[in-house]
PDB file of C-alpha atoms in Angstrom:
ATOM      1  CA  MET M   1      -2.057  24.944   1.224  1.00 53.00           C
ATOM      2  CA  ASN M   2       1.328  24.115   3.258  1.00 73.00           C
ATOM      3  CA  GLU M   3       4.448  22.755   1.258  1.00 90.00           C
ATOM      4  CA  PRO M   4       4.291  18.851   1.315  1.00 96.00           C
ATOM      5  CA  ILE M   5       6.808  17.469   3.836  1.00 97.00           C
ATOM      6  CA  ALA M   6       8.986  15.692   1.003  1.00 97.00           C
ATOM      7  CA  ARG M   7       9.172  14.488  -2.562  1.00 97.00           C
ATOM      8  CA  LEU M   8       8.331  11.004  -2.428  1.00 98.00           C
ATOM      9  CA  ARG M   9      10.029   9.190  -5.336  1.00 98.00           C
ATOM     10  CA  ALA M  10       8.429   5.290  -4.940  1.00 98.00           C
ATOM     11  CA  LEU M  11       6.856   3.067  -2.391  1.00 98.00           C
ATOM     12  CA  ARG M  12       9.762   1.133  -1.137  1.00 98.00           C
ATOM     13  CA  SER M  13       7.859  -1.681   0.864  1.00 98.00           C
ATOM     14  CA  VAL M  14       4.827  -2.527   3.417  1.00 98.00           C
ATOM     15  CA  GLU M  15       4.700  -4.344   6.831  1.00 98.00           C
ATOM     16  CA  LEU M  16       2.330  -6.588   7.611  1.00 98.00           C
ATOM     17  CA  ARG M  17       0.966  -7.579  10.844  1.00 98.00           C
ATOM     18  CA  THR M  18      -0.012 -11.126  10.625  1.00 98.00           C
ATOM     19  CA  VAL M  19      -1.643 -13.829  12.689  1.00 98.00           C
ATOM     20  CA  ALA M  20      -0.029 -16.557  10.652  1.00 98.00           C
ATOM     21  CA  CYS M  21       3.587 -15.240  10.746  1.00 98.00           C
ATOM     22  CA  PRO M  22       5.446 -19.139  10.019  1.00 97.00           C
ATOM     23  CA  GLU M  23       3.009 -19.852   7.551  1.00 98.00           C
ATOM     24  CA  SER M  24       2.606 -16.551   5.700  1.00 98.00           C
ATOM     25  CA  VAL M  25       6.529 -16.570   5.138  1.00 98.00           C
ATOM     26  CA  ASP M  26       6.519 -19.873   3.561  1.00 98.00           C
ATOM     27  CA  PHE M  27       3.540 -18.977   1.524  1.00 98.00           C
ATOM     28  CA  TYR M  28       5.040 -15.579   0.241  1.00 98.00           C
ATOM     29  CA  THR M  29       8.734 -17.736  -0.392  1.00 98.00           C
ATOM     30  CA  GLU M  30       7.532 -20.793  -1.832  1.00 97.00           C
ATOM     31  CA  ILE M  31       4.430 -20.196  -3.908  1.00 97.00           C
ATOM     32  CA  TRP M  32       4.091 -16.256  -4.564  1.00 98.00           C
ATOM     33  CA  GLY M  33       7.208 -15.633  -5.670  1.00 97.00           C
ATOM     34  CA  LEU M  34       9.450 -13.599  -2.659  1.00 98.00           C
ATOM     35  CA  ARG M  35      12.657 -14.466  -1.667  1.00 97.00           C
ATOM     36  CA  THR M  36      13.649 -14.343   2.437  1.00 97.00           C
ATOM     37  CA  VAL M  37      16.255 -11.930   3.135  1.00 97.00           C
ATOM     38  CA  GLU M  38      16.521 -12.225   6.630  1.00 96.00           C
ATOM     39  CA  GLN M  39      14.350 -13.506   9.224  1.00 96.00           C
ATOM     40  CA  ASP M  40      14.226 -13.722  13.096  1.00 91.00           C
ATOM     41  CA  HIS M  41      11.589 -15.640  15.495  1.00 87.00           C
ATOM     42  CA  ASP M  42       8.746 -13.134  15.059  1.00 96.00           C
ATOM     43  CA  VAL M  43       9.660 -11.436  12.026  1.00 98.00           C
ATOM     44  CA  ALA M  44      10.696 -11.626   8.437  1.00 98.00           C
ATOM     45  CA  TRP M  45      12.186  -9.354   5.510  1.00 98.00           C
ATOM     46  CA  LEU M  46      11.486 -10.706   1.718  1.00 98.00           C
ATOM     47  CA  ARG M  47      12.711  -8.966  -1.333  1.00 98.00           C
ATOM     48  CA  GLY M  48      11.443  -9.473  -5.017  1.00 97.00           C
ATOM     49  CA  SER M  49      13.534  -9.346  -8.145  1.00 96.00           C
ATOM     50  CA  GLY M  50      14.330  -5.962  -7.850  1.00 95.00           C
ATOM     51  CA  ALA M  51      17.335  -3.930  -6.180  1.00 95.00           C
ATOM     52  CA  GLN M  52      15.460  -3.009  -3.116  1.00 96.00           C
ATOM     53  CA  HIS M  53      16.297  -4.970  -0.180  1.00 97.00           C
ATOM     54  CA  HIS M  54      13.173  -5.891   1.304  1.00 98.00           C
ATOM     55  CA  VAL M  55       9.864  -4.795  -0.123  1.00 98.00           C
ATOM     56  CA  LEU M  56       7.712  -7.197   2.505  1.00 98.00           C
ATOM     57  CA  GLN M  57       8.144  -7.188   6.200  1.00 98.00           C
ATOM     58  CA  LEU M  58       6.093  -9.882   8.133  1.00 98.00           C
ATOM     59  CA  THR M  59       5.537  -9.627  11.977  1.00 98.00           C
ATOM     60  CA  ALA M  60       3.885 -11.959  14.111  1.00 98.00           C
ATOM     61  CA  ALA M  61       0.657 -10.293  15.627  1.00 98.00           C
ATOM     62  CA  GLU M  62      -2.267 -11.052  17.741  1.00 96.00           C
ATOM     63  CA  ARG M  63      -4.797  -9.546  15.528  1.00 96.00           C
ATOM     64  CA  ASN M  64      -3.775  -8.666  11.289  1.00 98.00           C
ATOM     65  CA  GLY M  65      -3.323  -5.222  10.406  1.00 97.00           C
ATOM     66  CA  LEU M  66      -0.921  -2.998   8.396  1.00 98.00           C
ATOM     67  CA  GLY M  67       2.791  -2.406  10.262  1.00 98.00           C
ATOM     68  CA  ARG M  68       3.874   0.746   8.366  1.00 98.00           C
ATOM     69  CA  ILE M  69       4.170   1.835   4.706  1.00 98.00           C
ATOM     70  CA  SER M  70       7.751   2.912   3.441  1.00 98.00           C
ATOM     71  CA  PHE M  71       8.264   5.729   0.756  1.00 98.00           C
ATOM     72  CA  ALA M  72      11.835   6.405  -0.749  1.00 98.00           C
ATOM     73  CA  VAL M  73      12.874  10.250  -0.785  1.00 98.00           C
ATOM     74  CA  SER M  74      16.266  11.159  -2.446  1.00 98.00           C
ATOM     75  CA  THR M  75      18.532  12.642   0.596  1.00 98.00           C
ATOM     76  CA  PRO M  76      19.100  12.711   4.333  1.00 98.00           C
ATOM     77  CA  ALA M  77      18.591  16.332   4.149  1.00 98.00           C
ATOM     78  CA  ASP M  78      14.955  15.328   2.411  1.00 98.00           C
ATOM     79  CA  VAL M  79      14.243  13.295   5.529  1.00 98.00           C
ATOM     80  CA  ASP M  80      15.179  16.152   7.879  1.00 98.00           C
ATOM     81  CA  ALA M  81      13.520  18.582   6.215  1.00 98.00           C
ATOM     82  CA  ALA M  82      10.182  16.421   6.541  1.00 98.00           C
ATOM     83  CA  ALA M  83      10.916  16.554  10.284  1.00 98.00           C
ATOM     84  CA  ARG M  84      10.634  20.057  10.258  1.00 98.00           C
ATOM     85  CA  ARG M  85       7.512  20.533   8.054  1.00 97.00           C
ATOM     86  CA  LEU M  86       5.995  17.740   9.812  1.00 97.00           C
ATOM     87  CA  GLU M  87       6.277  19.969  13.682  1.00 96.00           C
ATOM     88  CA  GLN M  88       4.993  22.694  11.695  1.00 95.00           C
ATOM     89  CA  LEU M  89       1.817  21.103  10.669  1.00 95.00           C
ATOM     90  CA  GLY M  90       1.758  19.876  14.343  1.00 95.00           C
ATOM     91  CA  ILE M  91       2.155  16.531  13.189  1.00 96.00           C
ATOM     92  CA  PRO M  92       3.926  13.912  15.606  1.00 97.00           C
ATOM     93  CA  VAL M  93       7.481  12.299  14.609  1.00 97.00           C
ATOM     94  CA  LEU M  94       7.315   9.059  16.408  1.00 97.00           C
ATOM     95  CA  GLU M  95      10.778   7.587  15.192  1.00 97.00           C
ATOM     96  CA  GLY M  96      13.476  10.003  13.901  1.00 95.00           C
ATOM     97  CA  PRO M  97      15.401  11.013  12.199  1.00 98.00           C
ATOM     98  CA  GLY M  98      18.419   9.564  12.175  1.00 98.00           C
ATOM     99  CA  PRO M  99      19.824   6.154  10.993  1.00 98.00           C
ATOM    100  CA  VAL M 100      17.119   3.172  11.071  1.00 96.00           C
ATOM    101  CA  ALA M 101      18.547  -0.049  12.839  1.00 91.00           C
ATOM    102  CA  ASP M 102      15.992  -2.152  11.367  1.00 90.00           C
ATOM    103  CA  ALA M 103      16.808  -4.972   8.346  1.00 93.00           C
ATOM    104  CA  GLY M 104      17.692  -2.214   4.930  1.00 94.00           C
ATOM    105  CA  GLY M 105      19.219   0.292   7.195  1.00 96.00           C
ATOM    106  CA  GLY M 106      19.074   3.618   5.592  1.00 97.00           C
ATOM    107  CA  TYR M 107      17.886   7.392   7.175  1.00 98.00           C
ATOM    108  CA  GLY M 108      14.259   7.983   8.203  1.00 98.00           C
ATOM    109  CA  LEU M 109      11.220   8.848  10.121  1.00 98.00           C
ATOM    110  CA  ARG M 110       8.167   7.628  10.751  1.00 98.00           C
ATOM    111  CA  PHE M 111       4.633   9.392  12.094  1.00 98.00           C
ATOM    112  CA  ALA M 112       1.425   8.401  11.566  1.00 98.00           C
ATOM    113  CA  ASP M 113      -1.669   9.886   9.044  1.00 97.00           C
ATOM    114  CA  ILE M 114      -5.232  10.494  10.166  1.00 97.00           C
ATOM    115  CA  GLU M 115      -6.378   7.222  10.739  1.00 97.00           C
ATOM    116  CA  GLY M 116      -3.295   6.022  12.257  1.00 97.00           C
ATOM    117  CA  ARG M 117      -1.373   4.389   9.858  1.00 98.00           C
ATOM    118  CA  VAL M 118       2.084   4.519  10.207  1.00 98.00           C
ATOM    119  CA  ILE M 119       4.295   6.494   7.432  1.00 98.00           C
ATOM    120  CA  GLU M 120       7.911   5.888   6.816  1.00 98.00           C
ATOM    121  CA  LEU M 121      10.357   8.209   5.240  1.00 98.00           C
ATOM    122  CA  LEU M 122      13.503   6.465   4.275  1.00 98.00           C
ATOM    123  CA  THR M 123      17.107   7.586   1.921  1.00 98.00           C
ATOM    124  CA  GLY M 124      20.136   5.455   1.815  1.00 97.00           C
ATOM    125  CA  THR M 125      18.899   1.720   2.080  1.00 96.00           C
ATOM    126  CA  TYR M 126      20.487  -1.428   1.677  1.00 95.00           C
ATOM    127  CA  ALA M 127      20.145  -2.400  -1.609  1.00 94.00           C
ATOM    128  CA  VAL M 128      20.612  -6.124  -3.185  1.00 95.00           C
ATOM    129  CA  ALA M 129      21.718  -7.456  -6.751  1.00 94.00           C
ATOM    130  CA  GLU M 130      18.697  -7.635  -8.750  1.00 93.00           C
ATOM    131  CA  LEU M 131      17.603 -11.550 -10.283  1.00 91.00           C
ATOM    132  CA  GLY M 132      17.199 -12.475 -13.551  1.00 80.00           C
ATOM    133  CA  ARG M 133      13.117 -11.618 -14.759  1.00 75.00           C
ATOM    134  CA  HIS M 134      12.708 -15.176 -16.472  1.00 79.00           C
ATOM    135  CA  ASP M 135      10.629 -16.381 -13.883  1.00 87.00           C
ATOM    136  CA  ALA M 136       7.175 -15.405 -13.138  1.00 94.00           C
ATOM    137  CA  VAL M 137       8.307 -13.862  -9.862  1.00 95.00           C
ATOM    138  CA  PRO M 138       7.336 -10.196  -8.382  1.00 97.00           C
ATOM    139  CA  VAL M 139       9.439  -7.124  -9.093  1.00 97.00           C
ATOM    140  CA  GLY M 140       8.186  -5.663  -6.149  1.00 97.00           C
ATOM    141  CA  VAL M 141       5.380  -3.905  -4.433  1.00 98.00           C
ATOM    142  CA  THR M 142       3.530  -1.632  -6.716  1.00 98.00           C
ATOM    143  CA  HIS M 143       0.803  -0.048  -4.403  1.00 98.00           C
ATOM    144  CA  VAL M 144      -1.289  -0.291  -1.807  1.00 98.00           C
ATOM    145  CA  VAL M 145      -5.255  -0.143  -0.797  1.00 98.00           C
ATOM    146  CA  LEU M 146      -6.383   1.228   2.017  1.00 98.00           C
ATOM    147  CA  ASN M 147      -9.863   1.178   3.307  1.00 98.00           C
ATOM    148  CA  THR M 148     -10.778   4.680   4.812  1.00 97.00           C
ATOM    149  CA  VAL M 149     -13.720   6.122   7.099  1.00 96.00           C
ATOM    150  CA  ASP M 150     -13.519   8.986   5.293  1.00 96.00           C
ATOM    151  CA  ILE M 151     -12.171   9.489   1.775  1.00 97.00           C
ATOM    152  CA  ASP M 152     -11.972  12.808   1.608  1.00 97.00           C
ATOM    153  CA  ALA M 153      -9.772  13.425   4.669  1.00 96.00           C
ATOM    154  CA  ALA M 154      -7.620  10.816   3.273  1.00 97.00           C
ATOM    155  CA  VAL M 155      -7.163  12.072   0.186  1.00 98.00           C
ATOM    156  CA  ALA M 156      -6.607  15.672   1.826  1.00 97.00           C
ATOM    157  CA  PHE M 157      -3.541  14.486   3.708  1.00 97.00           C
ATOM    158  CA  TYR M 158      -2.056  12.177   1.211  1.00 98.00           C
ATOM    159  CA  THR M 159      -1.873  15.190  -0.930  1.00 98.00           C
ATOM    160  CA  SER M 160      -0.990  18.363   0.983  1.00 97.00           C
ATOM    161  CA  VAL M 161       0.989  16.522   3.485  1.00 97.00           C
ATOM    162  CA  LEU M 162       2.997  13.835   1.370  1.00 98.00           C
ATOM    163  CA  GLY M 163       2.325  15.781  -1.780  1.00 98.00           C
ATOM    164  CA  MET M 164       0.669  12.857  -3.658  1.00 98.00           C
ATOM    165  CA  ARG M 165      -1.231  13.303  -6.361  1.00 98.00           C
ATOM    166  CA  VAL M 166      -4.858  12.475  -7.528  1.00 98.00           C
ATOM    167  CA  SER M 167      -4.807  10.117 -10.765  1.00 98.00           C
ATOM    168  CA  ASP M 168      -8.597   9.477 -11.182  1.00 98.00           C
ATOM    169  CA  TRP M 169     -11.615   8.586  -8.970  1.00 98.00           C
ATOM    170  CA  SER M 170     -14.041   5.424  -8.932  1.00 97.00           C
ATOM    171  CA  GLU M 171     -16.790   7.730  -8.333  1.00 97.00           C
ATOM    172  CA  HIS M 172     -16.697   9.296  -5.245  1.00 97.00           C
ATOM    173  CA  GLN M 173     -15.676   5.380  -3.521  1.00 98.00           C
ATOM    174  CA  MET M 174     -12.198   5.233  -4.649  1.00 98.00           C
ATOM    175  CA  ALA M 175      -9.364   7.798  -5.354  1.00 98.00           C
ATOM    176  CA  PHE M 176      -5.873   6.360  -6.912  1.00 98.00           C
ATOM    177  CA  LEU M 177      -2.710   8.559  -5.622  1.00 98.00           C
ATOM    178  CA  ARG M 178       0.571   8.718  -7.427  1.00 98.00           C
ATOM    179  CA  CYS M 179       3.748   9.768  -6.470  1.00 98.00           C
ATOM    180  CA  ASN M 180       5.766   8.824  -9.542  1.00 98.00           C
ATOM    181  CA  SER M 181       4.467   8.487 -12.913  1.00 98.00           C
ATOM    182  CA  ASP M 182       2.755   4.998 -11.829  1.00 98.00           C
ATOM    183  CA  HIS M 183      -0.970   5.984 -11.985  1.00 98.00           C
ATOM    184  CA  HIS M 184      -0.897   4.804  -8.407  1.00 98.00           C
ATOM    185  CA  SER M 185       1.039   3.735  -5.486  1.00 98.00           C
ATOM    186  CA  ILE M 186      -1.974   4.287  -2.887  1.00 98.00           C
ATOM    187  CA  ALA M 187      -5.535   4.120  -3.437  1.00 98.00           C
ATOM    188  CA  PHE M 188      -8.599   4.492  -0.572  1.00 98.00           C
ATOM    189  CA  ASN M 189     -11.654   2.897  -0.568  1.00 98.00           C
ATOM    190  CA  GLN M 190     -14.240   4.091   1.136  1.00 97.00           C
ATOM    191  CA  ALA M 191     -15.927   2.032   4.349  1.00 97.00           C
ATOM    192  CA  GLY M 192     -17.045   1.492   7.230  1.00 95.00           C
ATOM    193  CA  TRP M 193     -13.342   0.944   9.294  1.00 96.00           C
ATOM    194  CA  THR M 194      -9.839   1.805   8.491  1.00 97.00           C
ATOM    195  CA  SER M 195      -8.123  -1.219   7.331  1.00 97.00           C
ATOM    196  CA  VAL M 196      -5.569  -2.606   4.551  1.00 98.00           C
ATOM    197  CA  ASN M 197      -7.490  -3.918   1.780  1.00 98.00           C
ATOM    198  CA  HIS M 198      -4.236  -5.051  -0.385  1.00 98.00           C
ATOM    199  CA  VAL M 199      -1.418  -5.289  -1.413  1.00 98.00           C
ATOM    200  CA  ALA M 200      -0.096  -5.197  -4.923  1.00 98.00           C
ATOM    201  CA  TYR M 201       2.727  -7.372  -6.364  1.00 98.00           C
ATOM    202  CA  GLU M 202       4.382  -5.921  -9.959  1.00 98.00           C
ATOM    203  CA  MET M 203       4.541  -8.327 -12.410  1.00 97.00           C
ATOM    204  CA  PRO M 204       6.887  -7.807 -15.410  1.00 96.00           C
ATOM    205  CA  SER M 205       4.411  -8.674 -18.161  1.00 97.00           C
ATOM    206  CA  VAL M 206       1.382  -9.730 -18.785  1.00 97.00           C
ATOM    207  CA  ASP M 207       2.902 -13.210 -19.241  1.00 97.00           C
ATOM    208  CA  HIS M 208       5.004 -13.441 -15.709  1.00 97.00           C
ATOM    209  CA  PHE M 209       1.298 -12.101 -14.247  1.00 98.00           C
ATOM    210  CA  MET M 210      -0.385 -15.591 -16.225  1.00 98.00           C
ATOM    211  CA  ARG M 211       2.533 -17.649 -15.311  1.00 97.00           C
ATOM    212  CA  GLY M 212       2.464 -16.435 -11.637  1.00 98.00           C
ATOM    213  CA  ILE M 213      -1.485 -17.146 -11.830  1.00 98.00           C
ATOM    214  CA  GLY M 214      -0.720 -20.450 -13.159  1.00 97.00           C
ATOM    215  CA  ARG M 215       1.817 -21.229 -10.296  1.00 97.00           C
ATOM    216  CA  LEU M 216      -0.477 -20.602  -7.826  1.00 98.00           C
ATOM    217  CA  ARG M 217      -3.116 -22.936  -9.140  1.00 97.00           C
ATOM    218  CA  HIS M 218      -0.828 -25.710  -9.349  1.00 96.00           C
ATOM    219  CA  SER M 219      -0.039 -25.110  -5.486  1.00 96.00           C
ATOM    220  CA  GLY M 220      -3.787 -25.844  -5.338  1.00 97.00           C
ATOM    221  CA  ILE M 221      -4.556 -21.521  -4.617  1.00 97.00           C
ATOM    222  CA  THR M 222      -7.253 -20.275  -6.995  1.00 96.00           C
ATOM    223  CA  PRO M 223      -7.632 -16.472  -7.053  1.00 97.00           C
ATOM    224  CA  LEU M 224     -10.340 -14.727  -5.023  1.00 97.00           C
ATOM    225  CA  TRP M 225     -11.401 -12.305  -8.209  1.00 98.00           C
ATOM    226  CA  GLY M 226      -9.446 -12.582 -11.525  1.00 97.00           C
ATOM    227  CA  PRO M 227      -7.766 -12.573 -13.697  1.00 98.00           C
ATOM    228  CA  GLY M 228      -9.104  -9.413 -15.443  1.00 98.00           C
ATOM    229  CA  ARG M 229      -7.900  -5.676 -15.675  1.00 97.00           C
ATOM    230  CA  HIS M 230      -9.167  -2.744 -14.385  1.00 97.00           C
ATOM    231  CA  GLY M 231     -10.254   0.379 -15.652  1.00 96.00           C
ATOM    232  CA  PRO M 232      -8.654   2.978 -13.836  1.00 97.00           C
ATOM    233  CA  GLY M 233      -5.066   2.214 -13.490  1.00 97.00           C
ATOM    234  CA  ASP M 234      -5.432  -0.020 -16.673  1.00 97.00           C
ATOM    235  CA  ASN M 235      -3.566  -2.817 -14.613  1.00 98.00           C
ATOM    236  CA  THR M 236      -3.983  -6.712 -14.856  1.00 98.00           C
ATOM    237  CA  PHE M 237      -5.200  -7.993 -11.791  1.00 98.00           C
ATOM    238  CA  SER M 238      -5.921 -11.359 -10.052  1.00 98.00           C
ATOM    239  CA  TYR M 239      -6.439 -11.162  -6.235  1.00 98.00           C
ATOM    240  CA  PHE M 240      -5.975 -13.925  -3.514  1.00 98.00           C
ATOM    241  CA  ALA M 241      -5.801 -14.468   0.104  1.00 98.00           C
ATOM    242  CA  ASP M 242      -2.686 -15.583   2.079  1.00 98.00           C
ATOM    243  CA  PRO M 243      -2.835 -18.211   5.202  1.00 98.00           C
ATOM    244  CA  ALA M 244      -3.892 -14.934   7.113  1.00 98.00           C
ATOM    245  CA  GLY M 245      -6.676 -13.983   5.101  1.00 98.00           C
ATOM    246  CA  LEU M 246      -4.848 -10.771   3.978  1.00 98.00           C
ATOM    247  CA  VAL M 247      -5.530  -9.932   0.439  1.00 98.00           C
ATOM    248  CA  CYS M 248      -2.147  -9.629  -1.858  1.00 98.00           C
ATOM    249  CA  GLU M 249      -2.738  -9.029  -5.801  1.00 98.00           C
ATOM    250  CA  TYR M 250      -0.407  -9.917  -8.729  1.00 98.00           C
ATOM    251  CA  THR M 251      -0.455  -6.840 -11.232  1.00 98.00           C
ATOM    252  CA  SER M 252       1.158  -5.807 -14.465  1.00 98.00           C
ATOM    253  CA  GLY M 253       1.192  -2.904 -17.084  1.00 97.00           C
ATOM    254  CA  ILE M 254      -0.334   0.088 -14.564  1.00 98.00           C
ATOM    255  CA  ALA M 255      -0.689   2.970 -16.856  1.00 98.00           C
ATOM    256  CA  GLN M 256       2.024   5.671 -16.743  1.00 98.00           C
ATOM    257  CA  VAL M 257       0.867   9.337 -16.109  1.00 98.00           C
ATOM    258  CA  ASP M 258       2.443  12.252 -17.957  1.00 97.00           C
ATOM    259  CA  GLU M 259       2.418  15.211 -15.436  1.00 95.00           C
ATOM    260  CA  ASP M 260       1.784  17.551 -18.442  1.00 95.00           C
ATOM    261  CA  ARG M 261      -1.104  15.999 -20.505  1.00 96.00           C
ATOM    262  CA  TRP M 262      -2.581  13.766 -17.604  1.00 96.00           C
ATOM    263  CA  LEU M 263      -6.206  14.531 -16.941  1.00 95.00           C
ATOM    264  CA  CYS M 264      -7.942  13.341 -13.545  1.00 97.00           C
ATOM    265  CA  ARG M 265     -11.329  11.604 -14.367  1.00 96.00           C
ATOM    266  CA  VAL M 266     -14.100  10.314 -12.531  1.00 98.00           C
ATOM    267  CA  TRP M 267     -15.020   6.379 -13.719  1.00 97.00           C
ATOM    268  CA  ARG M 268     -18.446   4.903 -13.413  1.00 96.00           C
ATOM    269  CA  ARG M 269     -18.487   1.920 -10.957  1.00 94.00           C
ATOM    270  CA  ILE M 270     -19.707  -0.605 -13.640  1.00 92.00           C
ATOM    271  CA  PRO M 271     -18.942  -4.056 -14.081  1.00 90.00           C
ATOM    272  CA  GLU M 272     -17.009  -3.079 -17.355  1.00 90.00           C
ATOM    273  CA  LEU M 273     -15.101  -0.831 -16.262  1.00 92.00           C
ATOM    274  CA  SER M 274     -14.068  -2.398 -12.978  1.00 93.00           C
ATOM    275  CA  ASP M 275     -12.932  -5.120 -15.434  1.00 95.00           C
ATOM    276  CA  THR M 276     -12.356  -4.477 -19.025  1.00 96.00           C
ATOM    277  CA  TRP M 277     -11.566  -7.750 -20.277  1.00 97.00           C
ATOM    278  CA  GLY M 278     -14.830  -9.136 -18.837  1.00 96.00           C
ATOM    279  CA  THR M 279     -12.920 -12.319 -17.865  1.00 96.00           C
ATOM    280  CA  ALA M 280     -13.680 -11.786 -14.105  1.00 95.00           C
ATOM    281  CA  GLY M 281     -16.863 -11.226 -13.547  1.00 91.00           C
ATOM    282  CA  PRO M 282     -17.957  -8.414  -9.852  1.00 91.00           C
ATOM    283  CA  PRO M 283     -15.952  -9.558  -6.701  1.00 94.00           C
ATOM    284  CA  SER M 284     -17.812 -12.491  -4.682  1.00 95.00           C
ATOM    285  CA  PRO M 285     -19.166 -11.582  -0.977  1.00 96.00           C
ATOM    286  CA  GLN M 286     -15.917 -13.843   0.045  1.00 96.00           C
ATOM    287  CA  THR M 287     -13.215 -11.527  -1.893  1.00 97.00           C
ATOM    288  CA  ARG M 288     -15.193  -7.957  -0.463  1.00 96.00           C
ATOM    289  CA  THR M 289     -15.077  -9.605   2.894  1.00 97.00           C
ATOM    290  CA  HIS M 290     -11.293 -10.652   2.669  1.00 97.00           C
ATOM    291  CA  MET M 291     -10.737  -6.995   1.158  1.00 98.00           C
ATOM    292  CA  ALA M 292     -12.462  -5.559   4.154  1.00 97.00           C
ATOM    293  CA  GLY M 293     -10.435  -6.643   7.048  1.00 96.00           C
ATOM    294  CA  ILE M 294     -10.852  -6.019  10.300  1.00 96.00           C
ATOM    295  CA  ALA M 295     -10.984  -2.210  12.092  1.00 96.00           C
ATOM    296  CA  ASP M 296      -7.391  -0.951  12.679  1.00 97.00           C
ATOM    297  CA  PRO M 297      -6.098   1.374  14.964  1.00 95.00           C
ATOM    298  CA  GLY M 298      -2.614   1.036  13.850  1.00 96.00           C
ATOM    299  CA  ALA M 299      -0.390   3.588  15.948  1.00 96.00           C
ATOM    300  CA  PHE M 300      -3.413   4.965  18.050  1.00 95.00           C
ATOM    301  CA  GLU M 301      -3.258   1.570  20.086  1.00 93.00           C
ATOM    302  CA  ARG M 302       0.321   1.895  20.943  1.00 92.00           C
ATOM    303  CA  PHE M 303       0.159   6.066  21.261  1.00 92.00           C
ATOM    304  CA  PRO M 304      -3.360   6.765  22.801  1.00 91.00           C
ATOM    305  CA  GLU M 305      -2.680  10.379  22.765  1.00 92.00           C
ATOM    306  CA  LEU M 306      -2.021  10.667  19.292  1.00 92.00           C
ATOM    307  CA  ARG M 307      -5.463  11.128  18.485  1.00 89.00           C
ATOM    308  CA  GLU M 308      -5.400  14.404  20.313  1.00 90.00           C
ATOM    309  CA  ARG M 309      -2.414  15.581  18.906  1.00 93.00           C
ATOM    310  CA  ILE M 310      -3.028  15.031  15.084  1.00 93.00           C
ATOM    311  CA  PRO M 311      -4.989  17.727  13.449  1.00 90.00           C
ATOM    312  CA  GLY M 312      -8.111  16.298  12.218  1.00 88.00           C
ATOM    313  CA  ALA M 313      -7.442  12.624  13.973  1.00 88.00           C
ATOM    314  CA  VAL M 314     -10.226   9.508  13.459  1.00 68.00           C
ATOM    315  CA  GLU M 315     -11.554   9.734  16.958  1.00 53.00           C
ATOM    316  CA  ALA M 316     -11.739   5.827  19.132  1.00 42.00           C
ATOM    317  CA  SER M 317     -15.199   5.950  18.848  1.00 37.00           C
ATOM    318  CA  GLU M 318     -15.402   6.665  14.824  1.00 48.00           C
ATOM    319  CA  ILE M 319     -12.830   3.225  13.829  1.00 45.00           C
ATOM    320  CA  GLY M 320     -15.173   0.551  12.919  1.00 43.00           C
ATOM    321  CA  ALA M 321     -18.125   3.109  13.249  1.00 42.00           C
ATOM    322  CA  GLY M 322     -17.766   4.607   9.734  1.00 39.00           C
ATOM    323  CA  VAL M 323     -18.136   8.461  11.121  1.00 37.00           C
ATOM    324  CA  ARG M 324     -17.005  10.601   9.046  1.00 38.00           C
ATOM    325  CA  VAL M 325     -14.166  13.593   9.817  1.00 38.00           C
ATOM    326  CA  ALA M 326     -13.601  17.191   8.499  1.00 37.00           C
ATOM    327  CA  ALA M 327     -11.330  17.323   5.576  1.00 38.00           C
ATOM    328  CA  GLY M 328      -9.804  20.122   4.658  1.00 41.00           C
ATOM    329  CA  LYS M 329      -7.126  20.184   7.592  1.00 48.00           C
ATOM    330  CA  TYR M 330      -4.481  20.847   5.596  1.00 47.00           C
TER     331      TYR M 330
END
């Protein structure tokens, strides 16, 4: 097995491409609890209550999708080393390594995974003053769930290339991966096409979590699913749809992993484990439709040649068809 390209410290931020950018900016700032840091005519950067410059970037697009996922690493030397290891693995670097011109600054690089998702490694980004945690607003992004046409290949890439660890499985339908002590910062869901399933935002406590749900209800917005508490991860959940139909989640109390003691488990996919509180019931067909999203070729649309250059990449005909690809390339 190859050495991972870098040691990931945390999930930093997520970029979403959205067909309803102005409406989504209003939703995430006026109702969800984030705040605008910077904004242009077709892009906005939004912060939580933590010190991160931004945790969500919304970019106007012709169809919904994932723009990129950003992870924090420690030093510029880590970014440079990651670039060298990507070259050794035959994985093209899309941008960098070098100073980042986007809002938030820093030093980083970008590359695509085997299904065309853009991954960014960043260090030295701008910080902002932390806000008080009295209000029921998110601290930041805590995890992203991704739909994949081959869960084994996706897990192999993110563990071998990015050095993530599998915390738990939900049968062979979902895999939960961590990069620090949080139970998961990325999870994969076996699906018929590649897309973003949902983005989760950390609330400081169960009380903040419930008060946030109450604020949305007062605005006439009810959960797609929740509130409840998951078995894998032990975190609370309440899922909503933003104006573009993308799914966002309030969560709190994610399980913390002791690396020396944690044992990976395979959870049964039964109602009492998907919601240990028993308050939410099963997800509705509407919820599942929102979480399925639409087929998203990601970077493969802008750079078709990547499919030939990334070992184990999903072929164009496989996106949306649910065809499995070979795992174990790394």
